[in-house]
Amino acid sequence: MHAVARTREGAAPQTGPEAAERLARLHGAVADWFEAAARELPWRAPERTPWGVLVSEVMLQQTPVVRVLPVWREWMERWPRPADLAAEAPGEAVRAWGRLGYPRRALRLHAAASVIAAEHGGELPGTEEGLLALPGVGAYTAAAVAAFAFGHRATVVDTNIRRVHARLLGGDALPAPSLTAAEQRRAAALLPHDDDASVRWNVGVMELGALVCTARSPRCDACPVAHECAWRAAGEPPPSYVPKGQAWHGTDRQVRGAAMAVLRAAERPVARELFTAAPAPGTPGTLGTPPRPGIAPGTVAAALARLHALNTGPEQLHRALEGLIADGLAVEVDGGLRLP
DNA sequence: CAGTCGTGGTG
DNA sequence: TCACCAAGACT
């Protein structure tokens, strides 16, 4: 580091009294914008609980708010406290997870609830360190829960915040493919020192990224800090790299997803042959249940039909099922598979 | 550390 | 239509 802070072209100084004033302006502008434009979300309501915040944060990992909302409400009604979930079989969490995706998150949430019930007297740890020790809780989620549930000063860095920082301060269209140490340092340096102000900044920048400074078509006309934006000042240059798309069709993940849908629909273990074999006409698909025609949609047979429609090879199917077992999302019983 | 892990809305 | 993307974690 040089004695005098050098910044990239187009970016303002990041140290000194001038920078401090600018930072204070940003804090105020974002807080005011959030006050006026933020969504009302149940995990932000005054009656929220730390448990509810944790559940929301895990559900929101790689999953849009609109799809989380109904599932989160179900979970909170059914399992208002960690001990309530811990008392259930893990498979119930997976089933209630529905189609949110990445079902291992449900499993980890159940595991976290068990740890909280068994080792923390049923109360969530209030520190980042304590939260970080919970299954499924990484750096982002630990910071988010510490901030949003406990009001602590924590450096929250999610994909929205990364994108806002990249544009506003870095002058780039998009953040780097993966979180860098420099980004974390920058995020920490931007955080207000006051607890309450830091929480407002974290949630404000995150909401700004979610509603205005979006990945594809940012609504800069609605941005409270557009006049401070380094990316706009630079003429909105395009991304310096090409995002590598997420393959889906023909992947193990697709097969795993279809297999999980079968397990979620099944009340009994599903025989392995039913996963692998060509669809037998009128087969309910559960052990101990005699075949009958006319299975209604949304049942095991329908899920099996969707799985078979993928025309996956037997080796890939085997790999997918073994993967689910290895991940604890399926357990083998008497030649069949069921939720844990 | 690059790869893996679901799902559905959308520009 | 179809690739991109969404409050990441873990190995």
mmCIF file of C-alpha atoms (C1' of nucleotides) in Angstrom:
data_model
loop_
_atom_site.group_PDB
_atom_site.id
_atom_site.type_symbol
_atom_site.label_atom_id
_atom_site.label_comp_id
_atom_site.label_asym_id
_atom_site.label_seq_id
_atom_site.Cartn_x
_atom_site.Cartn_y
_atom_site.Cartn_z
ATOM 1 C CA MET A 1 0.000 0.000 0.000
ATOM 2 C CA HIS A 2 1.135 3.500 -0.781
ATOM 3 C CA ALA A 3 1.018 6.285 1.750
ATOM 4 C CA VAL A 4 -1.486 8.084 -0.397
ATOM 5 C CA ALA A 5 -4.405 5.875 -1.294
ATOM 6 C CA ARG A 6 -4.491 5.345 -5.026
ATOM 7 C CA THR A 7 -7.766 4.381 -6.559
ATOM 8 C CA ARG A 8 -8.836 3.132 -9.948
ATOM 9 C CA GLU A 9 -9.636 5.688 -12.583
ATOM 10 C CA GLY A 10 -13.055 7.191 -12.063
ATOM 11 C CA ALA A 11 -13.259 6.259 -8.405
ATOM 12 C CA ALA A 12 -13.107 8.803 -5.624
ATOM 13 C CA PRO A 13 -10.483 8.695 -2.877
ATOM 14 C CA GLN A 14 -11.264 6.138 -0.214
ATOM 15 C CA THR A 15 -9.410 7.753 2.641
ATOM 16 C CA GLY A 16 -9.207 11.205 4.127
ATOM 17 C CA PRO A 17 -11.823 13.730 5.257
ATOM 18 C CA GLU A 18 -13.204 14.148 1.764
ATOM 19 C CA ALA A 19 -13.860 10.441 1.500
ATOM 20 C CA ALA A 20 -15.398 10.370 4.957
ATOM 21 C CA GLU A 21 -17.873 13.047 3.949
ATOM 22 C CA ARG A 22 -18.781 11.182 0.803
ATOM 23 C CA LEU A 23 -19.228 7.984 2.746
ATOM 24 C CA ALA A 24 -21.555 9.734 5.164
ATOM 25 C CA ARG A 25 -23.561 11.007 2.201
ATOM 26 C CA LEU A 26 -23.865 7.495 0.846
ATOM 27 C CA HIS A 27 -24.976 6.165 4.217
ATOM 28 C CA GLY A 28 -27.659 8.827 4.488
ATOM 29 C CA ALA A 29 -28.879 8.480 0.923
ATOM 30 C CA VAL A 30 -29.206 4.721 1.116
ATOM 31 C CA ALA A 31 -30.912 4.851 4.531
ATOM 32 C CA ASP A 32 -33.433 7.393 3.278
ATOM 33 C CA TRP A 33 -34.101 5.402 0.143
ATOM 34 C CA PHE A 34 -34.595 2.215 2.144
ATOM 35 C CA GLU A 35 -37.039 3.965 4.447
ATOM 36 C CA ALA A 36 -39.180 4.913 1.472
ATOM 37 C CA ALA A 37 -38.761 2.007 -0.927
ATOM 38 C CA ALA A 38 -38.022 -1.160 1.032
ATOM 39 C CA ARG A 39 -40.264 -4.180 0.749
ATOM 40 C CA GLU A 40 -42.192 -5.262 3.797
ATOM 41 C CA LEU A 41 -40.959 -8.758 4.466
ATOM 42 C CA PRO A 42 -42.089 -10.881 7.419
ATOM 43 C CA TRP A 43 -38.548 -11.639 8.529
ATOM 44 C CA ARG A 44 -38.018 -7.887 8.835
ATOM 45 C CA ALA A 45 -41.170 -7.271 10.877
ATOM 46 C CA PRO A 46 -40.834 -6.137 14.517
ATOM 47 C CA GLU A 47 -42.211 -9.466 15.729
ATOM 48 C CA ARG A 48 -39.488 -11.407 13.934
ATOM 49 C CA THR A 49 -37.424 -13.894 15.888
ATOM 50 C CA PRO A 50 -33.747 -14.787 15.438
ATOM 51 C CA TRP A 51 -34.880 -18.272 14.424
ATOM 52 C CA GLY A 52 -37.173 -16.807 11.789
ATOM 53 C CA VAL A 53 -34.348 -14.671 10.472
ATOM 54 C CA LEU A 54 -32.036 -17.675 10.245
ATOM 55 C CA VAL A 55 -34.651 -19.712 8.403
ATOM 56 C CA SER A 56 -35.211 -16.859 5.967
ATOM 57 C CA GLU A 57 -31.507 -16.406 5.332
ATOM 58 C CA VAL A 58 -30.942 -20.083 4.580
ATOM 59 C CA MET A 59 -34.021 -20.249 2.366
ATOM 60 C CA LEU A 60 -32.877 -17.133 0.523
ATOM 61 C CA GLN A 61 -29.517 -18.637 -0.362
ATOM 62 C CA GLN A 62 -29.614 -18.665 -4.157
ATOM 63 C CA THR A 63 -33.394 -18.413 -4.078
ATOM 64 C CA PRO A 64 -35.626 -15.404 -4.904
ATOM 65 C CA VAL A 65 -37.757 -13.783 -2.199
ATOM 66 C CA VAL A 66 -41.068 -14.441 -3.922
ATOM 67 C CA ARG A 67 -40.544 -18.190 -3.830
ATOM 68 C CA VAL A 68 -39.338 -18.191 -0.244
ATOM 69 C CA LEU A 69 -42.266 -16.266 1.233
ATOM 70 C CA PRO A 70 -44.965 -18.986 1.298
ATOM 71 C CA VAL A 71 -42.580 -21.714 2.435
ATOM 72 C CA TRP A 72 -41.140 -19.523 5.177
ATOM 73 C CA ARG A 73 -44.640 -18.809 6.525
ATOM 74 C CA GLU A 74 -45.415 -22.522 6.569
ATOM 75 C CA TRP A 75 -42.212 -23.296 8.410
ATOM 76 C CA MET A 76 -42.746 -20.588 11.000
ATOM 77 C CA GLU A 77 -46.270 -21.731 11.706
ATOM 78 C CA ARG A 78 -45.254 -25.352 11.953
ATOM 79 C CA TRP A 79 -41.906 -24.908 13.685
ATOM 80 C CA PRO A 80 -41.931 -21.577 15.538
ATOM 81 C CA ARG A 81 -38.874 -22.522 17.585
ATOM 82 C CA PRO A 82 -35.703 -24.466 16.753
ATOM 83 C CA ALA A 83 -36.703 -27.231 19.175
ATOM 84 C CA ASP A 84 -39.945 -27.744 17.257
ATOM 85 C CA LEU A 85 -38.044 -28.549 14.096
ATOM 86 C CA ALA A 86 -35.417 -30.565 15.926
ATOM 87 C CA ALA A 87 -38.178 -32.830 17.247
ATOM 88 C CA GLU A 88 -39.133 -33.816 13.702
ATOM 89 C CA ALA A 89 -37.460 -36.294 11.394
ATOM 90 C CA PRO A 90 -35.029 -34.550 9.010
ATOM 91 C CA GLY A 91 -37.083 -35.808 6.090
ATOM 92 C CA GLU A 92 -40.008 -33.688 7.213
ATOM 93 C CA ALA A 93 -37.861 -30.599 6.777
ATOM 94 C CA VAL A 94 -36.916 -31.787 3.297
ATOM 95 C CA ARG A 95 -40.544 -32.461 2.424
ATOM 96 C CA ALA A 96 -41.685 -29.084 3.716
ATOM 97 C CA TRP A 97 -38.849 -27.507 1.755
ATOM 98 C CA GLY A 98 -40.852 -28.337 -1.344
ATOM 99 C CA ARG A 99 -39.370 -27.038 -4.555
ATOM 100 C CA LEU A 100 -37.168 -24.300 -3.153
ATOM 101 C CA GLY A 101 -34.142 -26.107 -4.519
ATOM 102 C CA TYR A 102 -30.859 -27.238 -2.973
ATOM 103 C CA PRO A 103 -32.666 -29.530 -0.496
ATOM 104 C CA ARG A 104 -29.482 -30.064 1.491
ATOM 105 C CA ARG A 105 -30.227 -26.630 2.935
ATOM 106 C CA ALA A 106 -33.322 -28.103 4.590
ATOM 107 C CA LEU A 107 -31.225 -30.870 6.033
ATOM 108 C CA ARG A 108 -28.678 -28.414 7.382
ATOM 109 C CA LEU A 109 -31.374 -26.202 8.828
ATOM 110 C CA HIS A 110 -32.709 -29.219 10.670
ATOM 111 C CA ALA A 111 -29.206 -30.035 11.872
ATOM 112 C CA ALA A 112 -28.742 -26.443 12.992
ATOM 113 C CA ALA A 113 -32.019 -26.594 14.897
ATOM 114 C CA SER A 114 -30.814 -29.742 16.628
ATOM 115 C CA VAL A 115 -27.564 -28.083 17.673
ATOM 116 C CA ILE A 116 -29.405 -25.002 18.885
ATOM 117 C CA ALA A 117 -31.825 -27.108 20.901
ATOM 118 C CA ALA A 118 -29.190 -29.419 22.327
ATOM 119 C CA GLU A 119 -26.270 -27.069 22.924
ATOM 120 C CA HIS A 120 -27.703 -23.571 23.150
ATOM 121 C CA GLY A 121 -30.797 -24.063 25.271
ATOM 122 C CA GLY A 122 -33.016 -23.536 22.257
ATOM 123 C CA GLU A 123 -31.788 -19.989 21.652
ATOM 124 C CA LEU A 124 -29.764 -18.874 18.643
ATOM 125 C CA PRO A 125 -26.176 -17.836 19.268
ATOM 126 C CA GLY A 126 -25.970 -14.050 19.095
ATOM 127 C CA THR A 127 -22.449 -13.774 17.773
ATOM 128 C CA GLU A 128 -21.056 -14.288 14.298
ATOM 129 C CA GLU A 129 -18.648 -16.855 15.657
ATOM 130 C CA GLY A 130 -21.387 -18.853 17.333
ATOM 131 C CA LEU A 131 -23.604 -18.655 14.274
ATOM 132 C CA LEU A 132 -20.775 -19.655 11.961
ATOM 133 C CA ALA A 133 -20.441 -22.923 13.841
ATOM 134 C CA LEU A 134 -23.971 -23.958 12.870
ATOM 135 C CA PRO A 135 -24.487 -26.328 9.927
ATOM 136 C CA GLY A 136 -25.319 -24.511 6.720
ATOM 137 C CA VAL A 137 -24.255 -21.148 8.116
ATOM 138 C CA GLY A 138 -21.357 -19.557 6.266
ATOM 139 C CA ALA A 139 -19.794 -16.127 6.395
ATOM 140 C CA TYR A 140 -22.715 -14.367 4.747
ATOM 141 C CA THR A 141 -25.480 -15.961 6.792
ATOM 142 C CA ALA A 142 -23.617 -15.547 10.081
ATOM 143 C CA ALA A 143 -23.108 -11.838 9.420
ATOM 144 C CA ALA A 144 -26.682 -11.389 8.194
ATOM 145 C CA VAL A 145 -28.249 -13.009 11.255
ATOM 146 C CA ALA A 146 -25.930 -11.147 13.621
ATOM 147 C CA ALA A 147 -26.973 -7.904 11.959
ATOM 148 C CA PHE A 148 -30.634 -8.413 11.135
ATOM 149 C CA ALA A 149 -31.701 -10.534 14.089
ATOM 150 C CA PHE A 150 -29.436 -9.164 16.815
ATOM 151 C CA GLY A 151 -28.691 -5.650 15.568
ATOM 152 C CA HIS A 152 -24.960 -6.186 15.702
ATOM 153 C CA ARG A 153 -22.371 -4.472 13.566
ATOM 154 C CA ALA A 154 -21.293 -7.102 11.039
ATOM 155 C CA THR A 155 -19.898 -6.907 7.542
ATOM 156 C CA VAL A 156 -22.592 -8.433 5.378
ATOM 157 C CA VAL A 157 -21.453 -9.338 1.871
ATOM 158 C CA ASP A 158 -23.938 -10.984 -0.426
ATOM 159 C CA THR A 159 -24.310 -10.977 -4.190
ATOM 160 C CA ASN A 160 -26.433 -7.794 -4.126
ATOM 161 C CA ILE A 161 -23.967 -5.897 -1.963
ATOM 162 C CA ARG A 162 -21.062 -7.093 -4.060
ATOM 163 C CA ARG A 163 -22.713 -5.824 -7.218
ATOM 164 C CA VAL A 164 -23.577 -2.420 -5.734
ATOM 165 C CA HIS A 165 -20.034 -1.986 -4.449
ATOM 166 C CA ALA A 166 -18.576 -3.092 -7.777
ATOM 167 C CA ARG A 167 -20.558 -0.472 -9.671
ATOM 168 C CA LEU A 168 -20.766 2.364 -7.194
ATOM 169 C CA LEU A 169 -17.136 2.226 -6.076
ATOM 170 C CA GLY A 170 -15.266 -0.052 -8.442
ATOM 171 C CA GLY A 171 -16.697 1.258 -11.690
ATOM 172 C CA ASP A 172 -17.279 -2.277 -12.910
ATOM 173 C CA ALA A 173 -20.461 -3.710 -14.374
ATOM 174 C CA LEU A 174 -20.252 -6.832 -12.231
ATOM 175 C CA PRO A 175 -18.236 -8.070 -9.264
ATOM 176 C CA ALA A 176 -15.527 -10.692 -9.718
ATOM 177 C CA PRO A 177 -16.721 -14.283 -10.253
ATOM 178 C CA SER A 178 -15.895 -15.128 -6.655
ATOM 179 C CA LEU A 179 -15.593 -13.021 -3.521
ATOM 180 C CA THR A 180 -12.115 -11.521 -3.173
ATOM 181 C CA ALA A 181 -10.241 -10.397 -0.078
ATOM 182 C CA ALA A 182 -10.167 -6.872 -1.469
ATOM 183 C CA GLU A 183 -13.937 -6.826 -1.692
ATOM 184 C CA GLN A 184 -14.277 -7.934 1.894
ATOM 185 C CA ARG A 185 -11.874 -5.252 3.040
ATOM 186 C CA ARG A 186 -13.746 -2.633 1.086
ATOM 187 C CA ALA A 187 -17.076 -3.748 2.515
ATOM 188 C CA ALA A 188 -15.644 -3.607 6.033
ATOM 189 C CA ALA A 189 -14.255 -0.131 5.440
ATOM 190 C CA LEU A 190 -17.627 1.128 4.240
ATOM 191 C CA LEU A 191 -19.525 -0.049 7.301
ATOM 192 C CA PRO A 192 -20.762 2.680 9.667
ATOM 193 C CA HIS A 193 -19.302 2.392 13.142
ATOM 194 C CA ASP A 194 -22.609 2.739 14.935
ATOM 195 C CA ASP A 195 -24.519 -0.527 15.368
ATOM 196 C CA ASP A 196 -27.904 0.730 14.178
ATOM 197 C CA ALA A 197 -26.422 2.670 11.278
ATOM 198 C CA SER A 198 -24.433 -0.382 10.202
ATOM 199 C CA VAL A 199 -27.568 -2.519 10.133
ATOM 200 C CA ARG A 200 -29.391 0.096 8.069
ATOM 201 C CA TRP A 201 -26.465 0.282 5.666
ATOM 202 C CA ASN A 202 -26.259 -3.484 5.258
ATOM 203 C CA VAL A 203 -29.940 -3.978 4.643
ATOM 204 C CA GLY A 204 -30.181 -0.818 2.559
ATOM 205 C CA VAL A 205 -27.402 -1.719 0.151
ATOM 206 C CA MET A 206 -28.729 -5.253 -0.110
ATOM 207 C CA GLU A 207 -32.221 -4.005 -0.918
ATOM 208 C CA LEU A 208 -30.807 -1.505 -3.386
ATOM 209 C CA GLY A 209 -29.073 -4.329 -5.211
ATOM 210 C CA ALA A 210 -32.216 -6.421 -5.186
ATOM 211 C CA LEU A 211 -34.628 -3.738 -6.409
ATOM 212 C CA VAL A 212 -32.642 -1.110 -8.320
ATOM 213 C CA CYS A 213 -29.023 -2.042 -8.964
ATOM 214 C CA THR A 214 -29.997 -5.369 -10.477
ATOM 215 C CA ALA A 215 -27.731 -7.634 -12.475
ATOM 216 C CA ARG A 216 -29.373 -7.357 -15.851
ATOM 217 C CA SER A 217 -31.201 -4.085 -16.333
ATOM 218 C CA PRO A 218 -30.411 -1.713 -13.461
ATOM 219 C CA ARG A 219 -32.927 1.059 -12.847
ATOM 220 C CA CYS A 220 -30.419 3.817 -12.435
ATOM 221 C CA ASP A 221 -33.155 6.448 -12.705
ATOM 222 C CA ALA A 222 -34.485 5.204 -9.377
ATOM 223 C CA CYS A 223 -31.095 4.968 -7.689
ATOM 224 C CA PRO A 224 -30.440 7.315 -4.763
ATOM 225 C CA VAL A 225 -26.685 7.272 -5.387
ATOM 226 C CA ALA A 226 -26.611 7.253 -9.193
ATOM 227 C CA HIS A 227 -24.807 10.593 -9.199
ATOM 228 C CA GLU A 228 -22.052 8.999 -7.109
ATOM 229 C CA CYS A 229 -21.775 5.865 -9.209
ATOM 230 C CA ALA A 230 -18.325 5.126 -10.618
ATOM 231 C CA TRP A 231 -19.755 2.737 -13.186
ATOM 232 C CA ARG A 232 -22.050 5.408 -14.602
ATOM 233 C CA ALA A 233 -19.257 7.961 -14.499
ATOM 234 C CA ALA A 234 -17.178 5.568 -16.565
ATOM 235 C CA GLY A 235 -19.904 5.312 -19.188
ATOM 236 C CA GLU A 236 -21.323 2.001 -18.001
ATOM 237 C CA PRO A 237 -18.622 -0.245 -19.465
ATOM 238 C CA PRO A 238 -19.659 -3.863 -20.124
ATOM 239 C CA PRO A 239 -18.546 -6.723 -17.852
ATOM 240 C CA SER A 240 -14.876 -7.585 -18.201
ATOM 241 C CA TYR A 241 -15.585 -11.292 -18.176
ATOM 242 C CA VAL A 242 -18.224 -13.648 -19.467
ATOM 243 C CA PRO A 243 -20.298 -15.328 -16.762
ATOM 244 C CA LYS A 244 -20.117 -19.072 -17.169
ATOM 245 C CA GLY A 245 -23.628 -20.335 -17.374
ATOM 246 C CA GLN A 246 -25.033 -22.948 -15.071
ATOM 247 C CA ALA A 247 -25.529 -26.138 -17.014
ATOM 248 C CA TRP A 248 -28.727 -27.945 -16.258
ATOM 249 C CA HIS A 249 -30.134 -30.169 -18.988
ATOM 250 C CA GLY A 250 -28.672 -33.633 -18.797
ATOM 251 C CA THR A 251 -26.789 -32.996 -15.570
ATOM 252 C CA ASP A 252 -26.750 -35.083 -12.420
ATOM 253 C CA ARG A 253 -28.412 -32.185 -10.639
ATOM 254 C CA GLN A 254 -31.422 -32.433 -12.899
ATOM 255 C CA VAL A 255 -31.692 -36.154 -12.202
ATOM 256 C CA ARG A 256 -31.215 -35.633 -8.472
ATOM 257 C CA GLY A 257 -33.943 -33.026 -8.506
ATOM 258 C CA ALA A 258 -36.375 -35.332 -10.244
ATOM 259 C CA ALA A 259 -35.506 -38.153 -7.851
ATOM 260 C CA MET A 260 -36.022 -35.874 -4.855
ATOM 261 C CA ALA A 261 -39.457 -34.947 -6.162
ATOM 262 C CA VAL A 262 -40.300 -38.656 -6.111
ATOM 263 C CA LEU A 263 -39.115 -39.047 -2.535
ATOM 264 C CA ARG A 264 -40.994 -35.967 -1.364
ATOM 265 C CA ALA A 265 -44.212 -37.269 -2.868
ATOM 266 C CA ALA A 266 -43.816 -40.760 -1.418
ATOM 267 C CA GLU A 267 -45.262 -41.734 1.932
ATOM 268 C CA ARG A 268 -43.462 -45.067 1.776
ATOM 269 C CA PRO A 269 -40.082 -46.236 0.532
ATOM 270 C CA VAL A 270 -39.803 -46.298 -3.248
ATOM 271 C CA ALA A 271 -38.232 -49.373 -4.795
ATOM 272 C CA ARG A 272 -35.015 -48.816 -6.698
ATOM 273 C CA GLU A 273 -36.419 -50.582 -9.744
ATOM 274 C CA LEU A 274 -39.056 -47.887 -10.003
ATOM 275 C CA PHE A 275 -36.357 -45.237 -10.336
ATOM 276 C CA THR A 276 -34.378 -47.140 -12.910
ATOM 277 C CA ALA A 277 -36.942 -49.138 -14.839
ATOM 278 C CA ALA A 278 -39.003 -47.790 -17.660
ATOM 279 C CA PRO A 279 -42.317 -46.490 -16.364
ATOM 280 C CA ALA A 280 -44.599 -49.413 -15.603
ATOM 281 C CA PRO A 281 -48.162 -48.578 -16.569
ATOM 282 C CA GLY A 282 -50.322 -47.715 -13.611
ATOM 283 C CA THR A 283 -47.673 -48.287 -10.973
ATOM 284 C CA PRO A 284 -48.195 -46.287 -7.801
ATOM 285 C CA GLY A 285 -44.504 -46.594 -7.093
ATOM 286 C CA THR A 286 -44.502 -47.429 -3.445
ATOM 287 C CA LEU A 287 -43.537 -50.640 -1.757
ATOM 288 C CA GLY A 288 -46.427 -52.610 -0.410
ATOM 289 C CA THR A 289 -48.963 -50.862 -2.577
ATOM 290 C CA PRO A 290 -50.594 -52.886 -5.320
ATOM 291 C CA PRO A 291 -50.503 -51.364 -8.818
ATOM 292 C CA ARG A 292 -53.598 -49.556 -9.917
ATOM 293 C CA PRO A 293 -54.396 -47.398 -12.956
ATOM 294 C CA GLY A 294 -55.272 -43.747 -13.081
ATOM 295 C CA ILE A 295 -52.784 -42.169 -10.726
ATOM 296 C CA ALA A 296 -53.549 -38.499 -10.110
ATOM 297 C CA PRO A 297 -50.945 -35.835 -10.941
ATOM 298 C CA GLY A 298 -48.696 -34.679 -8.149
ATOM 299 C CA THR A 299 -48.238 -38.185 -6.890
ATOM 300 C CA VAL A 300 -45.324 -40.543 -6.816
ATOM 301 C CA ALA A 301 -46.232 -41.901 -10.233
ATOM 302 C CA ALA A 302 -46.305 -38.437 -11.725
ATOM 303 C CA ALA A 303 -42.915 -37.648 -10.217
ATOM 304 C CA LEU A 304 -41.558 -40.940 -11.514
ATOM 305 C CA ALA A 305 -42.915 -40.120 -14.938
ATOM 306 C CA ARG A 306 -41.055 -36.804 -14.893
ATOM 307 C CA LEU A 307 -37.886 -38.594 -13.842
ATOM 308 C CA HIS A 308 -38.213 -41.147 -16.611
ATOM 309 C CA ALA A 309 -38.964 -38.447 -19.136
ATOM 310 C CA LEU A 310 -35.394 -37.279 -18.690
ATOM 311 C CA ASN A 311 -34.262 -40.477 -20.430
ATOM 312 C CA THR A 312 -31.245 -40.602 -18.170
ATOM 313 C CA GLY A 313 -28.876 -43.500 -18.496
ATOM 314 C CA PRO A 314 -28.782 -46.161 -15.783
ATOM 315 C CA GLU A 315 -25.265 -45.200 -14.725
ATOM 316 C CA GLN A 316 -26.193 -41.555 -14.265
ATOM 317 C CA LEU A 317 -29.313 -42.479 -12.357
ATOM 318 C CA HIS A 318 -27.283 -44.738 -10.118
ATOM 319 C CA ARG A 319 -24.786 -41.948 -9.560
ATOM 320 C CA ALA A 320 -27.558 -39.518 -8.695
ATOM 321 C CA LEU A 321 -29.207 -41.855 -6.196
ATOM 322 C CA GLU A 322 -25.896 -42.711 -4.541
ATOM 323 C CA GLY A 323 -25.211 -39.009 -4.311
ATOM 324 C CA LEU A 324 -28.485 -38.378 -2.556
ATOM 325 C CA ILE A 325 -27.727 -41.185 -0.109
ATOM 326 C CA ALA A 326 -24.214 -39.862 0.489
ATOM 327 C CA ASP A 327 -25.654 -36.419 1.189
ATOM 328 C CA GLY A 328 -28.178 -37.840 3.628
ATOM 329 C CA LEU A 329 -31.114 -36.749 1.499
ATOM 330 C CA ALA A 330 -32.178 -40.349 0.993
ATOM 331 C CA VAL A 331 -31.840 -43.484 3.063
ATOM 332 C CA GLU A 332 -31.893 -47.020 1.782
ATOM 333 C CA VAL A 333 -34.363 -49.394 3.376
ATOM 334 C CA ASP A 334 -35.205 -52.882 2.214
ATOM 335 C CA GLY A 335 -34.221 -52.263 -1.386
ATOM 336 C CA GLY A 336 -36.050 -48.975 -1.550
ATOM 337 C CA LEU A 337 -35.366 -45.301 -0.878
ATOM 338 C CA ARG A 338 -37.107 -42.825 1.374
ATOM 339 C CA LEU A 339 -36.486 -39.445 2.979
ATOM 340 C CA PRO A 340 -34.333 -39.539 6.124
ATOM 341 C "C1'" DC B 1 -10.155 -23.375 -5.015
ATOM 342 C "C1'" DA B 2 -12.951 -24.864 -8.692
ATOM 343 C "C1'" DG B 3 -16.739 -27.885 -8.773
ATOM 344 C "C1'" DT B 4 -21.110 -29.204 -7.124
ATOM 345 C "C1'" DC B 5 -25.592 -28.631 -5.629
ATOM 346 C "C1'" DG B 6 -32.263 -27.221 -7.505
ATOM 347 C "C1'" DT B 7 -35.656 -24.538 -9.207
ATOM 348 C "C1'" DG B 8 -38.509 -21.348 -11.739
ATOM 349 C "C1'" DG B 9 -39.063 -16.557 -13.307
ATOM 350 C "C1'" DT B 10 -37.501 -13.472 -16.877
ATOM 351 C "C1'" DG B 11 -35.096 -10.188 -20.275
ATOM 352 C "C1'" DT C 1 -36.952 -19.292 -26.868
ATOM 353 C "C1'" DC C 2 -33.248 -19.982 -23.759
ATOM 354 C "C1'" DA C 3 -29.391 -18.582 -21.137
ATOM 355 C "C1'" DC C 4 -28.973 -15.992 -17.170
ATOM 356 C "C1'" DC C 5 -29.811 -15.385 -12.515
ATOM 357 C "C1'" DA C 6 -31.329 -15.473 -7.300
ATOM 358 C "C1'" DA C 7 -29.891 -12.884 0.615
ATOM 359 C "C1'" DG C 8 -24.265 -19.335 -0.576
ATOM 360 C "C1'" DA C 9 -22.167 -23.358 1.679
ATOM 361 C "C1'" DC C 10 -19.190 -26.982 1.483
ATOM 362 C "C1'" DT C 11 -15.526 -30.060 -0.169
#
